[in-house]
Coordinates of C-alpha atoms and ligand atoms in Angstrom, one line a residue:
X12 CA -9.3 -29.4 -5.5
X13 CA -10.7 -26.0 -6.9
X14 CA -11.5 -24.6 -3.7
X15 CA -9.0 -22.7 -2.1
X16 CA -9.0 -22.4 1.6
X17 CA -7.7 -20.4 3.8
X18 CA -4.2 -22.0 5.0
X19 CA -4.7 -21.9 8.8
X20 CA -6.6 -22.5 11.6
X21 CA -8.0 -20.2 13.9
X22 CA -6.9 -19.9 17.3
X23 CA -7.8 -16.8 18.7
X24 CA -10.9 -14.5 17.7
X25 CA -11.9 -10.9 18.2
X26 CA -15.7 -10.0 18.5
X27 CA -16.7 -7.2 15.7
X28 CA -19.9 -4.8 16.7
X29 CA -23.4 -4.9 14.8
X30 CA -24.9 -1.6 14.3
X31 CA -28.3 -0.5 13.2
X32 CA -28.5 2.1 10.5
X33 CA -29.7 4.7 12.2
X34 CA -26.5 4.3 14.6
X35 CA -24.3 4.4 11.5
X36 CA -26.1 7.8 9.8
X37 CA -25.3 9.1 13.3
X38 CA -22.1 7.8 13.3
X39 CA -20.9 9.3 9.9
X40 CA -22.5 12.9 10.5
X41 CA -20.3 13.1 13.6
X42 CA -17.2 11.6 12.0
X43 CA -18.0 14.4 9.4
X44 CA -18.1 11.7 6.7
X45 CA -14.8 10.8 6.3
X46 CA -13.9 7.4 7.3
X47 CA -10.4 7.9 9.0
X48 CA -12.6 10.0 11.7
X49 CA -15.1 6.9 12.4
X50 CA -14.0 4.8 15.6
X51 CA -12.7 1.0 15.1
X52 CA -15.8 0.1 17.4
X53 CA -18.1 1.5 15.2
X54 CA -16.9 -0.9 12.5
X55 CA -18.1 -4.2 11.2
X56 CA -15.5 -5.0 8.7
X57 CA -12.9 -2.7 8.4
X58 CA -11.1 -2.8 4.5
X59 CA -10.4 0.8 5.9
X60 CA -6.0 -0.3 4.9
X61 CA -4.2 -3.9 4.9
X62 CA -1.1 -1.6 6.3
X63 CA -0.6 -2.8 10.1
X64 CA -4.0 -5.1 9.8
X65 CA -2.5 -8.3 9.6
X66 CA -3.6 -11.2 11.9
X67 CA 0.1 -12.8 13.4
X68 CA 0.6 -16.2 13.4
X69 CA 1.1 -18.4 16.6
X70 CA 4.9 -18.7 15.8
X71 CA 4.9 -14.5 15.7
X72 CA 3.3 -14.1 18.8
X73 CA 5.7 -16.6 20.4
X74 CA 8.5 -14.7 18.8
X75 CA 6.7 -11.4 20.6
X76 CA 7.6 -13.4 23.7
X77 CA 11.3 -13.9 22.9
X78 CA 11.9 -10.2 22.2
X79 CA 15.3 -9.4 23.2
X80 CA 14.6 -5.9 24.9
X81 CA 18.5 -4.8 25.3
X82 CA 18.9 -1.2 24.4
X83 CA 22.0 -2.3 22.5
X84 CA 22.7 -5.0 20.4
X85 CA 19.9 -7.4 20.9
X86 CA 19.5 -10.3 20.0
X87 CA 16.2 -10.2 18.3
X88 CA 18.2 -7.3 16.0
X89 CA 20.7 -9.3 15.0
X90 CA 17.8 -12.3 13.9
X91 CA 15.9 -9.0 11.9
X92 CA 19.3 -7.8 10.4
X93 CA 19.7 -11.6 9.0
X94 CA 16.7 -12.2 7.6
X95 CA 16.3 -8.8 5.5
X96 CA 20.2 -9.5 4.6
X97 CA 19.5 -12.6 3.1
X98 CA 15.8 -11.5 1.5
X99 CA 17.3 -8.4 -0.4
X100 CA 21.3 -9.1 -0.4
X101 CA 21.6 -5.1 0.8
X102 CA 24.1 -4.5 3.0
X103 CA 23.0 -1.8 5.8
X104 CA 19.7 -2.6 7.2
X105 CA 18.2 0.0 9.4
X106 CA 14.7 -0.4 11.4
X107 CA 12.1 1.9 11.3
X108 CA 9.0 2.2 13.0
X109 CA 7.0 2.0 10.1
X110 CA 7.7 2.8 5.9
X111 CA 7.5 6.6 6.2
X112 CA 10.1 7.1 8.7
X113 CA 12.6 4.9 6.6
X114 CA 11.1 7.7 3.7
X115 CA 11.5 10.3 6.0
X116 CA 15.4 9.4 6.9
X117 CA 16.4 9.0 3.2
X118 CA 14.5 11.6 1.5
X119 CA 16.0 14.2 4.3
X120 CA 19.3 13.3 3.2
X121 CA 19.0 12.5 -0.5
X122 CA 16.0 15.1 -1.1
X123 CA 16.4 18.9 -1.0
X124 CA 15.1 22.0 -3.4
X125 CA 15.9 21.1 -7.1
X126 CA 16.2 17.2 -6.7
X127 CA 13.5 15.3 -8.6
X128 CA 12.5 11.7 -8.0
X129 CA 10.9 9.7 -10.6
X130 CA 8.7 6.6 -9.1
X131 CA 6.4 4.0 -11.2
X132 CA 3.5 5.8 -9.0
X133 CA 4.9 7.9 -5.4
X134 CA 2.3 6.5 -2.6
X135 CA 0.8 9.2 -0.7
X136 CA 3.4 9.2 2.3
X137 CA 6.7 8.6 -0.4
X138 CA 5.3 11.8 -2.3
X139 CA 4.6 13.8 1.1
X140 CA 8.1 13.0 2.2
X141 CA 9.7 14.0 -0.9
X142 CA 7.9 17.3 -1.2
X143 CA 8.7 18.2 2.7
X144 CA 12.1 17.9 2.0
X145 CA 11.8 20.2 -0.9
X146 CA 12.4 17.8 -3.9
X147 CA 9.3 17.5 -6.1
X148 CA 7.6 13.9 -6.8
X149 CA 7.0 12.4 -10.2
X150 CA 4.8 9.2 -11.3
X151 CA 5.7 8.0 -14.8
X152 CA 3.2 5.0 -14.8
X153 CA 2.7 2.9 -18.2
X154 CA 0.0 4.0 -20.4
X155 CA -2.0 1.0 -19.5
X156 CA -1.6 1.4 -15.8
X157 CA -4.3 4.7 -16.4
X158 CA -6.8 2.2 -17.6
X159 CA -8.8 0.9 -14.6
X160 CA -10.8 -1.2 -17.4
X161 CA -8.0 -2.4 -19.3
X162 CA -6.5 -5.6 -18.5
X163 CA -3.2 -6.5 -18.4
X164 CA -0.2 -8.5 -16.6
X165 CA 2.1 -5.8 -15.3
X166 CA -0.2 -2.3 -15.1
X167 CA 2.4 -1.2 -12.3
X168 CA 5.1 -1.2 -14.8
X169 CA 7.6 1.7 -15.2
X170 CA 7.2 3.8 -18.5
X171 CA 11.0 3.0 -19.3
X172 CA 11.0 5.5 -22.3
X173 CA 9.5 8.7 -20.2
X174 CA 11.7 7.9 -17.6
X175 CA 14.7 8.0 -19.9
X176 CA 13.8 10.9 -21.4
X177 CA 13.0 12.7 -18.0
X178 CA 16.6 11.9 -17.1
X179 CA 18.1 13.6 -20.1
X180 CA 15.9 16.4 -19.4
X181 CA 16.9 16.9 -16.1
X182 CA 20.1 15.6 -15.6
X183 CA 21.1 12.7 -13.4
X184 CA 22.6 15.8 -10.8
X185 CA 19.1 16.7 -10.1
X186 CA 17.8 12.7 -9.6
X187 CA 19.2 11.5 -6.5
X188 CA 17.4 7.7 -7.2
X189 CA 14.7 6.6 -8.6
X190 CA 12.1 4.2 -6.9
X191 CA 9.8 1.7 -8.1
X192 CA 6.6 1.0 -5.6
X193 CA 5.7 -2.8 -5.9
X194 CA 2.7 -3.9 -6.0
X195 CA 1.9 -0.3 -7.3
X196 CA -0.8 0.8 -4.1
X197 CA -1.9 4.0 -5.6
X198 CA -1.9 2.4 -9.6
X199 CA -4.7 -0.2 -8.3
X200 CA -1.9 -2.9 -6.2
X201 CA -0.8 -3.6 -10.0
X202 CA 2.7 -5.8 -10.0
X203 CA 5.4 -4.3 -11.8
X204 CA 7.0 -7.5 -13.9
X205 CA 10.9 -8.6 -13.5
X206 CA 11.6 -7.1 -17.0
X207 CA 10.7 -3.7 -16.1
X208 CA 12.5 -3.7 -12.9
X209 CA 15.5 -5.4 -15.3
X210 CA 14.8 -2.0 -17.5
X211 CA 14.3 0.6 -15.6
X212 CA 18.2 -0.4 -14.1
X213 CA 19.5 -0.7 -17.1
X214 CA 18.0 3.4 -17.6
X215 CA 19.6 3.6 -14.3
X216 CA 22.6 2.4 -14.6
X217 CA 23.8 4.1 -18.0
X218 CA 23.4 7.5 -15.8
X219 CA 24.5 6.4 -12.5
X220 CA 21.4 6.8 -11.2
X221 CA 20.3 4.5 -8.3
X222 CA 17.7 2.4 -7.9
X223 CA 15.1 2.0 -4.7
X224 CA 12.2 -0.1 -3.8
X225 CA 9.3 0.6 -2.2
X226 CA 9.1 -3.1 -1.1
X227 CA 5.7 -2.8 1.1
X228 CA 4.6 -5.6 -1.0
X229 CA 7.0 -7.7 -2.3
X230 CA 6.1 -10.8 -1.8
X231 CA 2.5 -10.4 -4.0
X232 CA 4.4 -8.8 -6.8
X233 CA 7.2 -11.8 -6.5
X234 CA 4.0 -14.0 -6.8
X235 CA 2.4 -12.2 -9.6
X236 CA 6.0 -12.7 -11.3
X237 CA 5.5 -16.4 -11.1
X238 CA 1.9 -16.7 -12.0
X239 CA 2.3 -14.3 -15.2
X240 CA 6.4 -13.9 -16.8
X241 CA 7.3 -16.3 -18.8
X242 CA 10.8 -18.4 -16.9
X243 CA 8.7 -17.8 -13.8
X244 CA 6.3 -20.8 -13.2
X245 CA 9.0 -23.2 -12.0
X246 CA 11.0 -20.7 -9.5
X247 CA 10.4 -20.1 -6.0
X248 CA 8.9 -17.0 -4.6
X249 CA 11.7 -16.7 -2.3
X250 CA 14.3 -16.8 -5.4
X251 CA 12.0 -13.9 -7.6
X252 CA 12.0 -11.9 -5.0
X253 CA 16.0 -12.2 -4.2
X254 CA 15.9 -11.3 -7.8
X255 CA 13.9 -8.5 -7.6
X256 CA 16.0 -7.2 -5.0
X257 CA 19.3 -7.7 -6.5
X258 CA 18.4 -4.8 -9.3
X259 CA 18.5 -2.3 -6.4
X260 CA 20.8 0.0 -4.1
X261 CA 18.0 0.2 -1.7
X262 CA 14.7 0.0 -0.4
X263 CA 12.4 1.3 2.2
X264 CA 9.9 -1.0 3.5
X265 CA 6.7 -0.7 5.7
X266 CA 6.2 -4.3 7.4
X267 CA 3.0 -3.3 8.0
X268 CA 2.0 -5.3 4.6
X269 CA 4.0 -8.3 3.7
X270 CA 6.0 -8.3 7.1
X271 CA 2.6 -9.4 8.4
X272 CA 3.0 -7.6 11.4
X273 CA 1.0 -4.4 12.6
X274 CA 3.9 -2.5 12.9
X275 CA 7.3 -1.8 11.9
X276 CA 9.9 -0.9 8.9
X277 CA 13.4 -0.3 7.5
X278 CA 15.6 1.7 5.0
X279 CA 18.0 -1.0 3.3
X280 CA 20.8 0.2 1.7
X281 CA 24.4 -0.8 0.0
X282 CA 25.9 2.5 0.0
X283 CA 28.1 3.4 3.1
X284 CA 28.3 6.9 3.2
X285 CA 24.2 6.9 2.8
X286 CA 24.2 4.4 5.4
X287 CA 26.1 6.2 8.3
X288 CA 24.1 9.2 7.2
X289 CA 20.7 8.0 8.0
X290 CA 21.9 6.0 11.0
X291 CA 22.9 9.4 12.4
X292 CA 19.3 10.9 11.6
X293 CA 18.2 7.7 13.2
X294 CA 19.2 7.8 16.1
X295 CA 17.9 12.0 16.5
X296 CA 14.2 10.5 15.2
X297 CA 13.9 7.1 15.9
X298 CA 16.4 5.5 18.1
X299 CA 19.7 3.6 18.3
X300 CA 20.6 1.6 15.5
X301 CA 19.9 -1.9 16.6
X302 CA 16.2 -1.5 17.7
X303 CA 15.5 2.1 15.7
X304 CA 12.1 3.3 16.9
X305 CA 10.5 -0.7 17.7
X306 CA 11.0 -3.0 20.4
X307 CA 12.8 -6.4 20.1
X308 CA 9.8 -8.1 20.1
X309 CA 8.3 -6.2 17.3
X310 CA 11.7 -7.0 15.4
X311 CA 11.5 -10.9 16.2
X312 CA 8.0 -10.4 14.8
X313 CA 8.8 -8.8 11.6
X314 CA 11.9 -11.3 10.7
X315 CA 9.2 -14.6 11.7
X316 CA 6.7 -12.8 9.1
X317 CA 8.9 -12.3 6.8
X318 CA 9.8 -16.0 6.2
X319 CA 5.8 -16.5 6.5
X320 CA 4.8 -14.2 3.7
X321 CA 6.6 -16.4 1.2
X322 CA 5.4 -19.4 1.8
X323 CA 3.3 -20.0 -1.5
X324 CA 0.3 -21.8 0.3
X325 CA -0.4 -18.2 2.0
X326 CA 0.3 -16.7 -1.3
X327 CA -2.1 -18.6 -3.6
X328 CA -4.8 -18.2 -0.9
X329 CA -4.2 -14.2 -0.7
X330 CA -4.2 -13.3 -4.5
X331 CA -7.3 -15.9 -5.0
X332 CA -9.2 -14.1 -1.9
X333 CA -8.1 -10.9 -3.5
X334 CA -9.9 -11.8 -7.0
X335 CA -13.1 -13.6 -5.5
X336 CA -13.6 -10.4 -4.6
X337 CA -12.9 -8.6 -8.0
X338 CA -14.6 -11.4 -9.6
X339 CA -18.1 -11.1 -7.5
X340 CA -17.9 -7.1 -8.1
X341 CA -17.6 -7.7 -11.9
X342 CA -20.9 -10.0 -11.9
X343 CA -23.0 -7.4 -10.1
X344 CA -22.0 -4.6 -12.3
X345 CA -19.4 -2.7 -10.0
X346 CA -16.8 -1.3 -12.7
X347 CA -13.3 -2.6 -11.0
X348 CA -9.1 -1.8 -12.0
X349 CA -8.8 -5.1 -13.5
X350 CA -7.3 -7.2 -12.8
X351 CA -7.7 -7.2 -9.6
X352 CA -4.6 -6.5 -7.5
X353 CA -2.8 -8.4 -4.4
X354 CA -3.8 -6.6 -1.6
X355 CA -7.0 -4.6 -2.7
X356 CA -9.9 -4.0 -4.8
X357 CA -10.2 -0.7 -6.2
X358 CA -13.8 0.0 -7.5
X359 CA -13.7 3.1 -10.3
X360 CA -16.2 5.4 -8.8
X361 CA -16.5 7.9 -11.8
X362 CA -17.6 5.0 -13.8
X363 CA -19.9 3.7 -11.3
X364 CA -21.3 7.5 -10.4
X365 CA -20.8 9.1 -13.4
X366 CA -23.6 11.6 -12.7
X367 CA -20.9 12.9 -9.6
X368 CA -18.2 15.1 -10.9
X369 CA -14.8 14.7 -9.7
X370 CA -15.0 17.9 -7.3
X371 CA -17.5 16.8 -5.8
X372 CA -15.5 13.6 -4.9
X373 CA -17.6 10.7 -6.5
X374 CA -15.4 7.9 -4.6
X375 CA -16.1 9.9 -1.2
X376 CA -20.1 9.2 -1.8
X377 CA -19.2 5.2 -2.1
X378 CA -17.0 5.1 0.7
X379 CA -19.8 7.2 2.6
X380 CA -22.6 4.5 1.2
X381 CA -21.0 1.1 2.0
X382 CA -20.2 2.6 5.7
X383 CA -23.8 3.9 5.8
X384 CA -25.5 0.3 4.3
X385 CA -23.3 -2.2 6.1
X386 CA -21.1 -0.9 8.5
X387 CA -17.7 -1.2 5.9
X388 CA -14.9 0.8 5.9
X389 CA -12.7 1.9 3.1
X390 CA -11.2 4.9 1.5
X391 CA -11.1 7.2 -1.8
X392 CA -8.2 7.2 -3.6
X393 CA -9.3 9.8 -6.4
X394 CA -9.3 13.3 -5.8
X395 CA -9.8 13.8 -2.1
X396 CA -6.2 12.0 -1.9
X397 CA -4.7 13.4 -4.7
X398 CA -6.5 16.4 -5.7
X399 CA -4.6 19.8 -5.7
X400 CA -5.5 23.4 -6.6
X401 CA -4.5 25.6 -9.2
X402 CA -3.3 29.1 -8.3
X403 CA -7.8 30.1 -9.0
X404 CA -8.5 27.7 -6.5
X405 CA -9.9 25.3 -8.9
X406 CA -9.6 21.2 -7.9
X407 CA -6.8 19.6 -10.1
X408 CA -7.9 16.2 -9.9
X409 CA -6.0 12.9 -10.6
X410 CA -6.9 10.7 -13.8
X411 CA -8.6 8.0 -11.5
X412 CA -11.1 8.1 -9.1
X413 CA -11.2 5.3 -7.1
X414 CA -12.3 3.5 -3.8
X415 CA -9.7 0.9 -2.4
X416 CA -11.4 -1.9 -0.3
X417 CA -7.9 -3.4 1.3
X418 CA -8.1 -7.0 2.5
X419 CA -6.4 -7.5 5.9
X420 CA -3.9 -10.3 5.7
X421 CA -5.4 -13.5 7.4
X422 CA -8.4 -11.5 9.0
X423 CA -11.6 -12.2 7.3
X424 CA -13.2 -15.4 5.4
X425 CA -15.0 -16.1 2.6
X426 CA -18.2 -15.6 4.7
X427 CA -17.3 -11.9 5.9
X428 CA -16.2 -10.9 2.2
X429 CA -19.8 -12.5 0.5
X430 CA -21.4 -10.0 3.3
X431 CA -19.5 -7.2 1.4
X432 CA -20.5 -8.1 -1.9
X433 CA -24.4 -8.2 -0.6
X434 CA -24.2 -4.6 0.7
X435 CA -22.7 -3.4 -2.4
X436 CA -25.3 -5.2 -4.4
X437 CA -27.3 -3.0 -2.7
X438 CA -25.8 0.3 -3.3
X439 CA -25.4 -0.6 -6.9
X440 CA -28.9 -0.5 -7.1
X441 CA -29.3 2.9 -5.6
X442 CA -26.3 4.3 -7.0
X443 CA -28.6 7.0 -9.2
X444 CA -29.7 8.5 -5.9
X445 CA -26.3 8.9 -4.1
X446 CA -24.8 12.6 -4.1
X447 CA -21.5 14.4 -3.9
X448 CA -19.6 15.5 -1.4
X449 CA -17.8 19.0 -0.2
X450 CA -14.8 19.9 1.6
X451 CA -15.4 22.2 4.5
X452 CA -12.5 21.8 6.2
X453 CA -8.7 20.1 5.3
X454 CA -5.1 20.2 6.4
X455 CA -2.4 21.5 3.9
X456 CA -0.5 18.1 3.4
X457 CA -2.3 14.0 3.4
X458 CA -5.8 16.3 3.5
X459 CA -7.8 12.8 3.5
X460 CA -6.7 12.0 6.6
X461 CA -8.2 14.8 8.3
X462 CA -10.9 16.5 6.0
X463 CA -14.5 17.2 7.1
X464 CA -16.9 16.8 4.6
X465 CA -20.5 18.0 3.8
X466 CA -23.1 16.2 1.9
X467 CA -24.3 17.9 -1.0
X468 CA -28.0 18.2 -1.6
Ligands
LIG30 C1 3.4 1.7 -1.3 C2 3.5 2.2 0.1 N1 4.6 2.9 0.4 C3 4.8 3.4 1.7 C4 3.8 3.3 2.7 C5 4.0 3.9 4.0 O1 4.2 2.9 5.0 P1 3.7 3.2 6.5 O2 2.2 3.3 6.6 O3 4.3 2.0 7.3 O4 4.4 4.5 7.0 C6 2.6 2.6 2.3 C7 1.6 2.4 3.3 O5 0.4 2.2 3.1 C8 2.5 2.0 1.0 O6 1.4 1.4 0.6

């Protein structure tokens, strides 16, 4: 069969609210039109983040009600512990209440003035975290990777050569580890291929340098692997991603993706001394070792999704929903990072708007346009995210600007997402008349989260 349907049945449903657009202008003026501001309620489908989003399955929920709650080595740990053991072969695995705390512990301890950390591309949180501990963040993405239009297998990939030649220029004393984000979130949710994982060790190793994953979203890379590197096809998604993980000393991971649970995380590491380290900052910022900042039930949760996630029925469905997506964009003339990614569709708004220039935040005027039209949320990833200032106070923005609509694990159908490609049918074809944005107020660090913006005339 050529359709592909969701793989489940639905057995418990939450209402969503219709709004008028009136409601929604009114809406946006008071969330000063910036998305993170606008309440849930207010919200017909919400592409807002696929981080904590997931719907859990009936097996979750019952393992929500087998929660071993003990203080001290519980149960449900001890299930948790197992299942991340066997998934990544690392020896210490410590819980976290979500990815930036397990950022937070290791970049405390392995950060510091004068470190550097190299990364494929840092997500927003990984590069915060680095920078408050002092160290300074840099992406060394493949040329292709900077082409939203280009296509191409592995556009997460590492630039091995930059990365190499960073090291000599820096000197492994000042790298503590490197990282490598898969799917690359802020590069479009591009997969980074088993060969440049293979590479970048190799760098790695001939310097003594080690290696981390960002593993939000290792399960749609490990699928990407087998749809696109040659000696994949035949091999489990369970057995890529062990191999995937067995390049690595560590990893952080925020279940909040492909943990399919809405929250959660842990810092994975071989390393002893590293280990006892950040289970001593553990228990000062999250909590004892065996539960560290989550409950038992959120634990049993997170070790049920994780078995879930690679099950390659869900899989198939996920990246296919992902690129109906892309693919209906591409028809109505909404320029797209192609290919499209696992967990996200990231339209190119200077490409779409080109008559908005980047300080005046062209992907802030979509995001503001599909709320305003049909009640959809989603975020700019350009330079309201990104953007810095020089020492004049001039915007440096990033290369991209871009909107991310991110699909919700097991939330909407095909029906809800054809609703989204009608409304932005219809901005496409008022996209001449849509306007730029100013900042009128922002925080010093993650500004998107907070920033109150100003439509320009
Ligand atoms: C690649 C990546 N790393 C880290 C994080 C941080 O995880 P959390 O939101 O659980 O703190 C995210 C969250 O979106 C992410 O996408």
């Amino acid at each position: 069969m050529k359709t592909i349907i969701e793989p489940f049945r639905i057995k418990s449903v939450e209402p969503i609210r219709f709004t008028t657009l009136a409601e929604r202008e009114q809406v946006l003026h008071q969330a000063s039109y910036n998305p993170f501001l606008i309440h849930a309620t207010d919200v017909l489908i919400d592409l807002l983040t696929d981080s904590g989003t997931s719907a859990m399955s009936s097996s979750q929920w019952a393992g929500i009600m087998d929660g071993d709650e003990s203080y001290a080595g519980s149960r449900s740990f001890f299930r948790f512990e197992r299942v991340v053991r066997e998934l990544t072969g690392l020896k210490h695995i410590i819980p976290t209440h979500q990815g930036r705390a397990a950022e937070k512990i290791l970049f405390s301890i392995v950060g510091g003035a004068g470190k550097r950390i190299p990364n494929n591309t840092h997500f927003d949180t990984t590069r915060a975290n680095v920078e408050f501990s002092g160290a300074e963040a840099f992406d060394f993405l493949n040329a292709l990777g900077k082409q939203p239009a280009a296509k191409g297998d592995f556009k997460g990939n590492m630039d091995v050569e930059a990365l190499e030649v960073f090291i000599k220029e820096n000197g492994r004393e000042r790298i503590p580890l490197c990282m490598i984000t898969v799917t690359n979130n802020s590069g479009g949710g591009q997969p980074v291929s088993m060969r440049n994982i293979r590479d970048v060790k190799a760098v790695c190793a001939k310097y003594g340098i080690p290696l981390f994953l960002d593993a939000c979203r290792f399960a749609e890379n490990a699928y990407f692997i087998k749809l696109r590197e040659p000696g994949y096809a035949d091999k489990s998604v369970r057995t890529i991603a062990r191999e995937m993980f067995s390049y690595v000393d560590g990893c952080t991971m925020s279940a909040k993706k492909d943990a399919l649970v809405n929250i959660g995380g842990f810092l994975a590491v071989n390393d002893d001394t590293l280990a006892q380290n950040a289970r001593n900052l553990l228990i000062v910022t999250e909590g004892f070792p065996t539960y560290g900042g989550l409950a038992g039930r959120d634990l049993e949760a997170i070790a049920q999704g994780l078995d879930e996630v690679l099950e390659e029925d869900y899989l198939r469905y996920r990246i296919r929903s992902v690129a109906y997506l892309g693919e209906k964009f591409t028809a109505i003339g909404i320029p797209i990072v192609q290919p499209p990614g696992g967990h996200a569709i990231y339209i190119d708004a200077k490409q779409l708007l080109p008559h908005i220039p980047a300080h005046e935040y062209p992907g802030q005027a979509v995001v503001c346009e599909l709320y305003r039209l049909g009640g959809i949320r989603c975020v700019e990833i350009g330079s309201v995210m990104f953007g810095k200032y020089a020492s004049d106070g001039k915007l440096i923005s990033p290369p991209m600007e871009l909107v991310r609509l991110a699909i919700p694990r097991r939330v909407y159908t095909q029906s809800h997402i054809d609703y989204v490609v009608e409304v932005s049918e219809e901005l496409v074809s008022k996209r001449d008349r849509l306007r730029g944005y100013r900042i009128v107020e922002e925080a010093p660090m993650l500004r998107h989260f907070t920033a109150k913006f100003e439509p320009l005339g």
